[in-house]
PDB file of C-alpha atoms in Angstrom:
ATOM      1  CA  MET A 830      -0.043   0.019   0.369  1.00 50.00           C
ATOM      2  CA  LEU A 831       1.048   3.574  -0.811  1.00 53.00           C
ATOM      3  CA  GLN A 832       2.322   6.013   2.261  1.00 62.00           C
ATOM      4  CA  PRO A 833       0.482   9.099   2.240  1.00 63.00           C
ATOM      5  CA  ARG A 834       4.063  10.905   2.065  1.00 66.00           C
ATOM      6  CA  TRP A 835       4.048   9.353  -1.566  1.00 60.00           C
ATOM      7  CA  ILE A 836       0.581   9.777  -2.550  1.00 62.00           C
ATOM      8  CA  LEU A 837       1.309  13.761  -0.784  1.00 57.00           C
ATOM      9  CA  ALA A 838       4.837  13.789  -2.905  1.00 62.00           C
ATOM     10  CA  SER A 839       2.729  12.860  -6.113  1.00 62.00           C
ATOM     11  CA  LEU A 840      -0.263  15.350  -6.086  1.00 55.00           C
ATOM     12  CA  LEU A 841       1.774  18.335  -5.132  1.00 55.00           C
ATOM     13  CA  LEU A 842       4.474  17.344  -8.468  1.00 57.00           C
ATOM     14  CA  LEU A 843       1.059  17.386  -9.994  1.00 55.00           C
ATOM     15  CA  CYS A 844      -0.293  20.600  -9.498  1.00 55.00           C
ATOM     16  CA  GLY A 845       3.341  22.480  -9.440  1.00 54.00           C
ATOM     17  CA  THR A 846       3.561  20.574 -12.939  1.00 50.00           C
ATOM     18  CA  LEU A 847      -0.201  22.201 -13.995  1.00 48.00           C
ATOM     19  CA  SER A 848       0.770  25.846 -12.222  1.00 48.00           C
ATOM     20  CA  TRP A 849       3.392  26.029 -14.937  1.00 46.00           C
ATOM     21  CA  SER A 850       0.899  25.924 -17.857  1.00 42.00           C
ATOM     22  CA  GLN A 851      -0.483  29.303 -19.092  1.00 45.00           C
ATOM     23  CA  ALA A 852      -3.205  27.693 -21.330  1.00 49.00           C
ATOM     24  CA  PHE A 853      -5.614  24.628 -20.608  1.00 45.00           C
ATOM     25  CA  PRO A 854      -2.959  21.613 -20.403  1.00 54.00           C
ATOM     26  CA  SER A 855      -3.641  18.417 -22.770  1.00 86.00           C
ATOM     27  CA  VAL A 856      -4.041  15.324 -21.688  1.00 93.00           C
ATOM     28  CA  GLN A 857      -3.778  12.121 -23.153  1.00 94.00           C
ATOM     29  CA  VAL A 858      -4.349   8.463 -22.406  1.00 97.00           C
ATOM     30  CA  PHE A 859      -2.161   5.586 -23.491  1.00 97.00           C
ATOM     31  CA  GLY A 860      -3.335   1.846 -23.109  1.00 97.00           C
ATOM     32  CA  GLY A 861      -0.678  -1.170 -24.254  1.00 97.00           C
ATOM     33  CA  TYR A 862       0.663  -4.565 -24.272  1.00 97.00           C
ATOM     34  CA  SER A 863       4.099  -4.620 -21.698  1.00 95.00           C
ATOM     35  CA  TYR A 864       6.903  -7.462 -21.491  1.00 92.00           C
ATOM     36  CA  ALA A 865       9.530  -7.508 -18.894  1.00 87.00           C
ATOM     37  CA  PRO A 866      12.238 -10.386 -20.437  1.00 80.00           C
ATOM     38  CA  THR A 867      12.926 -10.495 -16.536  1.00 73.00           C
ATOM     39  CA  ASN A 868      10.623 -12.552 -14.198  1.00 67.00           C
ATOM     40  CA  PHE A 869       9.799 -10.562 -10.939  1.00 65.00           C
ATOM     41  CA  SER A 870      10.350 -13.376  -8.683  1.00 62.00           C
ATOM     42  CA  PHE A 871      11.666 -16.451  -9.725  1.00 61.00           C
ATOM     43  CA  LEU A 872      13.948 -17.843 -12.211  1.00 54.00           C
ATOM     44  CA  GLY A 873      12.249 -18.600 -15.692  1.00 62.00           C
ATOM     45  CA  GLY A 874      11.279 -16.833 -18.622  1.00 72.00           C
ATOM     46  CA  GLY A 875       9.885 -13.040 -18.988  1.00 80.00           C
ATOM     47  CA  GLU A 876       6.732 -12.046 -18.135  1.00 85.00           C
ATOM     48  CA  ASN A 877       3.535 -10.452 -20.201  1.00 90.00           C
ATOM     49  CA  GLY A 878       0.841  -7.925 -18.901  1.00 94.00           C
ATOM     50  CA  TRP A 879      -0.611  -4.543 -19.870  1.00 96.00           C
ATOM     51  CA  ASN A 880       0.596  -1.014 -19.258  1.00 97.00           C
ATOM     52  CA  ALA A 881      -1.622   2.220 -18.855  1.00 97.00           C
ATOM     53  CA  ALA A 882      -0.620   5.949 -18.793  1.00 97.00           C
ATOM     54  CA  LEU A 883      -2.553   9.162 -17.867  1.00 97.00           C
ATOM     55  CA  ASP A 884       0.269  11.906 -19.607  1.00 95.00           C
ATOM     56  CA  ILE A 885      -0.901  15.586 -18.995  1.00 93.00           C
ATOM     57  CA  ASN A 886       1.365  18.339 -20.597  1.00 88.00           C
ATOM     58  CA  SER A 887       1.465  21.837 -18.941  1.00 83.00           C
ATOM     59  CA  ARG A 888       3.637  23.357 -21.933  1.00 81.00           C
ATOM     60  CA  LYS A 889       4.693  21.429 -25.179  1.00 79.00           C
ATOM     61  CA  TRP A 890       7.382  19.612 -24.362  1.00 85.00           C
ATOM     62  CA  VAL A 891       7.036  19.191 -20.195  1.00 92.00           C
ATOM     63  CA  GLY A 892       4.649  17.232 -18.508  1.00 93.00           C
ATOM     64  CA  PHE A 893       3.492  14.562 -15.926  1.00 95.00           C
ATOM     65  CA  THR A 894       2.807  10.928 -16.165  1.00 96.00           C
ATOM     66  CA  ALA A 895       0.489   8.641 -14.105  1.00 97.00           C
ATOM     67  CA  ASP A 896       2.142   4.745 -14.979  1.00 97.00           C
ATOM     68  CA  PHE A 897       0.163   2.068 -14.152  1.00 97.00           C
ATOM     69  CA  ALA A 898       0.943  -2.102 -15.127  1.00 96.00           C
ATOM     70  CA  GLN A 899       0.853  -5.195 -14.313  1.00 94.00           C
ATOM     71  CA  TYR A 900       2.953  -8.003 -15.211  1.00 90.00           C
ATOM     72  CA  PHE A 901       1.763 -12.546 -14.769  1.00 88.00           C
ATOM     73  CA  SER A 902       3.857 -15.050 -15.291  1.00 82.00           C
ATOM     74  CA  THR A 903       3.122 -19.122 -15.396  1.00 76.00           C
ATOM     75  CA  PHE A 904       5.915 -21.436 -15.046  1.00 71.00           C
ATOM     76  CA  SER A 905       4.564 -25.252 -15.019  1.00 69.00           C
ATOM     77  CA  PHE A 906       7.173 -28.504 -13.395  1.00 66.00           C
ATOM     78  CA  GLY A 907       4.423 -31.097 -15.008  1.00 67.00           C
ATOM     79  CA  GLY A 908       4.290 -34.537 -12.740  1.00 69.00           C
ATOM     80  CA  GLY A 909       2.221 -33.149 -10.233  1.00 67.00           C
ATOM     81  CA  ILE A 910       4.545 -30.543  -8.596  1.00 65.00           C
ATOM     82  CA  PRO A 911       2.544 -27.252  -7.972  1.00 63.00           C
ATOM     83  CA  SER A 912       3.462 -24.673 -10.874  1.00 68.00           C
ATOM     84  CA  ASP A 913       4.921 -21.339  -9.556  1.00 75.00           C
ATOM     85  CA  SER A 914       3.061 -18.095 -10.270  1.00 78.00           C
ATOM     86  CA  SER A 915       3.457 -14.350 -10.009  1.00 80.00           C
ATOM     87  CA  LYS A 916       1.267 -10.664 -10.596  1.00 86.00           C
ATOM     88  CA  THR A 917       3.216  -7.899 -10.389  1.00 87.00           C
ATOM     89  CA  TYR A 918       1.719  -4.576 -10.123  1.00 92.00           C
ATOM     90  CA  THR A 919       3.573  -1.358 -10.479  1.00 93.00           C
ATOM     91  CA  PHE A 920       2.548   1.923  -9.436  1.00 96.00           C
ATOM     92  CA  LEU A 921       5.214   5.100 -11.198  1.00 96.00           C
ATOM     93  CA  PHE A 922       4.936   8.674 -11.096  1.00 97.00           C
ATOM     94  CA  GLY A 923       6.573  11.611 -12.458  1.00 96.00           C
ATOM     95  CA  PRO A 924       8.181  13.906 -14.775  1.00 96.00           C
ATOM     96  CA  ARG A 925       7.873  12.905 -18.357  1.00 95.00           C
ATOM     97  CA  VAL A 926       9.502  15.122 -21.123  1.00 95.00           C
ATOM     98  CA  SER A 927       9.075  15.677 -25.085  1.00 91.00           C
ATOM     99  CA  ALA A 928      11.049  16.681 -28.132  1.00 88.00           C
ATOM    100  CA  PRO A 929       8.117  17.791 -31.399  1.00 78.00           C
ATOM    101  CA  LEU A 930      10.364  17.691 -33.728  1.00 80.00           C
ATOM    102  CA  SER A 931       8.474  19.699 -35.956  1.00 77.00           C
ATOM    103  CA  LYS A 932       4.515  20.831 -36.919  1.00 73.00           C
ATOM    104  CA  ALA A 933       5.123  18.733 -40.101  1.00 70.00           C
ATOM    105  CA  SER A 934       6.300  15.734 -38.158  1.00 82.00           C
ATOM    106  CA  ARG A 935       4.413  12.903 -36.862  1.00 90.00           C
ATOM    107  CA  VAL A 936       7.313  11.311 -34.790  1.00 92.00           C
ATOM    108  CA  THR A 937       7.236  12.807 -31.084  1.00 91.00           C
ATOM    109  CA  PRO A 938       9.983  11.144 -29.059  1.00 95.00           C
ATOM    110  CA  PHE A 939      10.367  11.717 -25.484  1.00 95.00           C
ATOM    111  CA  GLY A 940      11.232  10.293 -21.822  1.00 96.00           C
ATOM    112  CA  HIS A 941      10.573   9.748 -18.412  1.00 96.00           C
ATOM    113  CA  PHE A 942      11.632   9.241 -14.480  1.00 97.00           C
ATOM    114  CA  LEU A 943       9.040   7.813 -12.486  1.00 97.00           C
ATOM    115  CA  ILE A 944       9.101   6.506  -8.805  1.00 96.00           C
ATOM    116  CA  GLY A 945       6.970   4.599  -6.767  1.00 95.00           C
ATOM    117  CA  ALA A 946       5.844   1.303  -5.734  1.00 93.00           C
ATOM    118  CA  ALA A 947       5.863  -2.142  -6.898  1.00 90.00           C
ATOM    119  CA  HIS A 948       3.504  -5.406  -5.724  1.00 89.00           C
ATOM    120  CA  ILE A 949       4.065  -8.721  -6.403  1.00 83.00           C
ATOM    121  CA  ASN A 950       1.729 -12.197  -5.501  1.00 83.00           C
ATOM    122  CA  ASP A 951       3.753 -15.282  -6.027  1.00 78.00           C
ATOM    123  CA  SER A 952       3.383 -18.690  -5.527  1.00 73.00           C
ATOM    124  CA  LEU A 953       6.694 -20.867  -5.073  1.00 67.00           C
ATOM    125  CA  ALA A 954       6.195 -24.481  -5.316  1.00 61.00           C
ATOM    126  CA  GLY A 955       2.044 -24.074  -3.456  1.00 59.00           C
ATOM    127  CA  ASP A 956       4.284 -21.491  -0.789  1.00 65.00           C
ATOM    128  CA  PHE A 957       2.147 -17.832  -1.361  1.00 65.00           C
ATOM    129  CA  SER A 958       4.133 -14.429  -0.662  1.00 73.00           C
ATOM    130  CA  THR A 959       3.659 -11.208  -1.125  1.00 78.00           C
ATOM    131  CA  SER A 960       6.196  -8.306  -1.240  1.00 80.00           C
ATOM    132  CA  THR A 961       5.993  -4.704  -1.827  1.00 84.00           C
ATOM    133  CA  SER A 962       8.976  -2.271  -2.424  1.00 86.00           C
ATOM    134  CA  PHE A 963      10.162   1.386  -3.653  1.00 90.00           C
ATOM    135  CA  ALA A 964      10.630   1.268  -7.373  1.00 91.00           C
ATOM    136  CA  TRP A 965      11.883   3.715  -9.941  1.00 93.00           C
ATOM    137  CA  ASP A 966      11.899   3.613 -13.530  1.00 93.00           C
ATOM    138  CA  PHE A 967      13.522   5.671 -16.481  1.00 95.00           C
ATOM    139  CA  GLY A 968      13.365   5.159 -20.142  1.00 95.00           C
ATOM    140  CA  GLY A 969      12.140   6.644 -23.091  1.00 95.00           C
ATOM    141  CA  GLY A 970       9.959   6.467 -26.478  1.00 96.00           C
ATOM    142  CA  VAL A 971       8.222   7.622 -29.819  1.00 96.00           C
ATOM    143  CA  ASP A 972       4.762   8.601 -30.747  1.00 94.00           C
ATOM    144  CA  PHE A 973       3.752   8.438 -33.678  1.00 94.00           C
ATOM    145  CA  SER A 974       0.199  10.472 -34.719  1.00 92.00           C
ATOM    146  CA  LEU A 975      -2.044   8.852 -36.942  1.00 94.00           C
ATOM    147  CA  SER A 976      -4.617  11.594 -36.392  1.00 92.00           C
ATOM    148  CA  ARG A 977      -4.949  14.408 -34.358  1.00 88.00           C
ATOM    149  CA  HIS A 978      -6.687  12.494 -31.265  1.00 92.00           C
ATOM    150  CA  PHE A 979      -4.907   9.346 -31.890  1.00 95.00           C
ATOM    151  CA  SER A 980      -1.282   7.952 -31.816  1.00 95.00           C
ATOM    152  CA  LEU A 981       0.512   4.556 -32.025  1.00 97.00           C
ATOM    153  CA  ARG A 982       3.414   4.410 -29.389  1.00 97.00           C
ATOM    154  CA  GLY A 983       6.307   2.455 -28.221  1.00 97.00           C
ATOM    155  CA  GLU A 984       8.530   2.739 -25.573  1.00 96.00           C
ATOM    156  CA  GLY A 985      11.571   0.844 -23.467  1.00 95.00           C
ATOM    157  CA  ASN A 986      12.397   1.629 -19.550  1.00 94.00           C
ATOM    158  CA  TYR A 987      14.468   0.477 -17.172  1.00 93.00           C
ATOM    159  CA  LEU A 988      12.903  -0.568 -13.680  1.00 90.00           C
ATOM    160  CA  HIS A 989      14.070  -1.192 -10.471  1.00 87.00           C
ATOM    161  CA  ASN A 990      12.653  -2.279  -7.314  1.00 83.00           C
ATOM    162  CA  HIS A 991      14.004  -4.690  -4.226  1.00 75.00           C
ATOM    163  CA  PHE A 992      11.482  -7.300  -3.674  1.00 72.00           C
ATOM    164  CA  VAL A 993      12.400  -9.801  -1.357  1.00 64.00           C
ATOM    165  CA  THR A 994      11.210 -13.227  -2.568  1.00 57.00           C
ATOM    166  CA  GLY A 995       9.255 -16.441  -1.059  1.00 54.00           C
ATOM    167  CA  ASP A 996      12.559 -18.701  -1.479  1.00 55.00           C
ATOM    168  CA  ASN A 997      15.552 -16.560   0.309  1.00 55.00           C
ATOM    169  CA  GLN A 998      17.626 -18.574  -1.533  1.00 53.00           C
ATOM    170  CA  LEU A 999      16.743 -17.180  -4.784  1.00 52.00           C
ATOM    171  CA  GLN A1000      17.453 -13.950  -3.680  1.00 52.00           C
ATOM    172  CA  THR A1001      20.897 -13.921  -5.484  1.00 49.00           C
ATOM    173  CA  ARG A1002      19.461 -14.570  -8.270  1.00 48.00           C
ATOM    174  CA  VAL A1003      16.171 -12.865  -8.646  1.00 56.00           C
ATOM    175  CA  ALA A1004      17.434  -9.878 -10.632  1.00 62.00           C
ATOM    176  CA  ASP A1005      16.478  -5.939  -9.190  1.00 71.00           C
ATOM    177  CA  TRP A1006      17.005  -4.337 -12.456  1.00 73.00           C
ATOM    178  CA  HIS A1007      13.738  -4.990 -15.164  1.00 80.00           C
ATOM    179  CA  GLY A1008      13.971  -4.188 -19.192  1.00 86.00           C
ATOM    180  CA  ARG A1009      10.415  -3.255 -20.235  1.00 92.00           C
ATOM    181  CA  ILE A1010       8.841  -2.375 -23.347  1.00 94.00           C
ATOM    182  CA  SER A1011       5.694  -1.673 -23.971  1.00 96.00           C
ATOM    183  CA  THR A1012       3.388  -0.217 -27.269  1.00 97.00           C
ATOM    184  CA  GLY A1013       0.026   0.740 -27.388  1.00 97.00           C
ATOM    185  CA  VAL A1014      -2.350   3.037 -28.321  1.00 97.00           C
ATOM    186  CA  VAL A1015      -2.118   7.130 -26.985  1.00 96.00           C
ATOM    187  CA  PHE A1016      -5.770   8.877 -27.374  1.00 96.00           C
ATOM    188  CA  ARG A1017      -5.450  13.191 -26.657  1.00 91.00           C
ATOM    189  CA  PHE A1018      -7.770  15.056 -25.687  1.00 86.00           C
TER     190      PHE A1018
END
């Protein structure tokens, strides 16, 4: 669960970002598929999931992002052995900088640095555990404009967390850094 100080800090950052604007801020909503090639809790393959974001731009090139994602994975051993599974959630907030190339260009590159929390529910060989940790993420991507209100987005990020796994013998082998890629559709208001 997010602590009240993180919620307060996020709201202050949002209000500060909005106060820079002299005009009505533009709002973008992103939704799409996301993939992390490493597993958040145990040895195995990557995790699939979804990613959603709300971007509020106070100027043409700077704004605030609220990013939410879920990843899930199941690894089956067979032979009656309980399978391993996990669900990971991220809640990240922070500044976003974009660099529109020109008025005629349909391509807008962007970058962001996000902080927040990550939560995992995992079941390892029938043992259930949860962990919540501070998380941060940096990365960027490109929006390709299809029309005034729609764009396609591709992005890549590095996500860092400090999860404690259900099996302390695996702890030294579970990565704290996770690359993640996302792609989907952006709707602009």
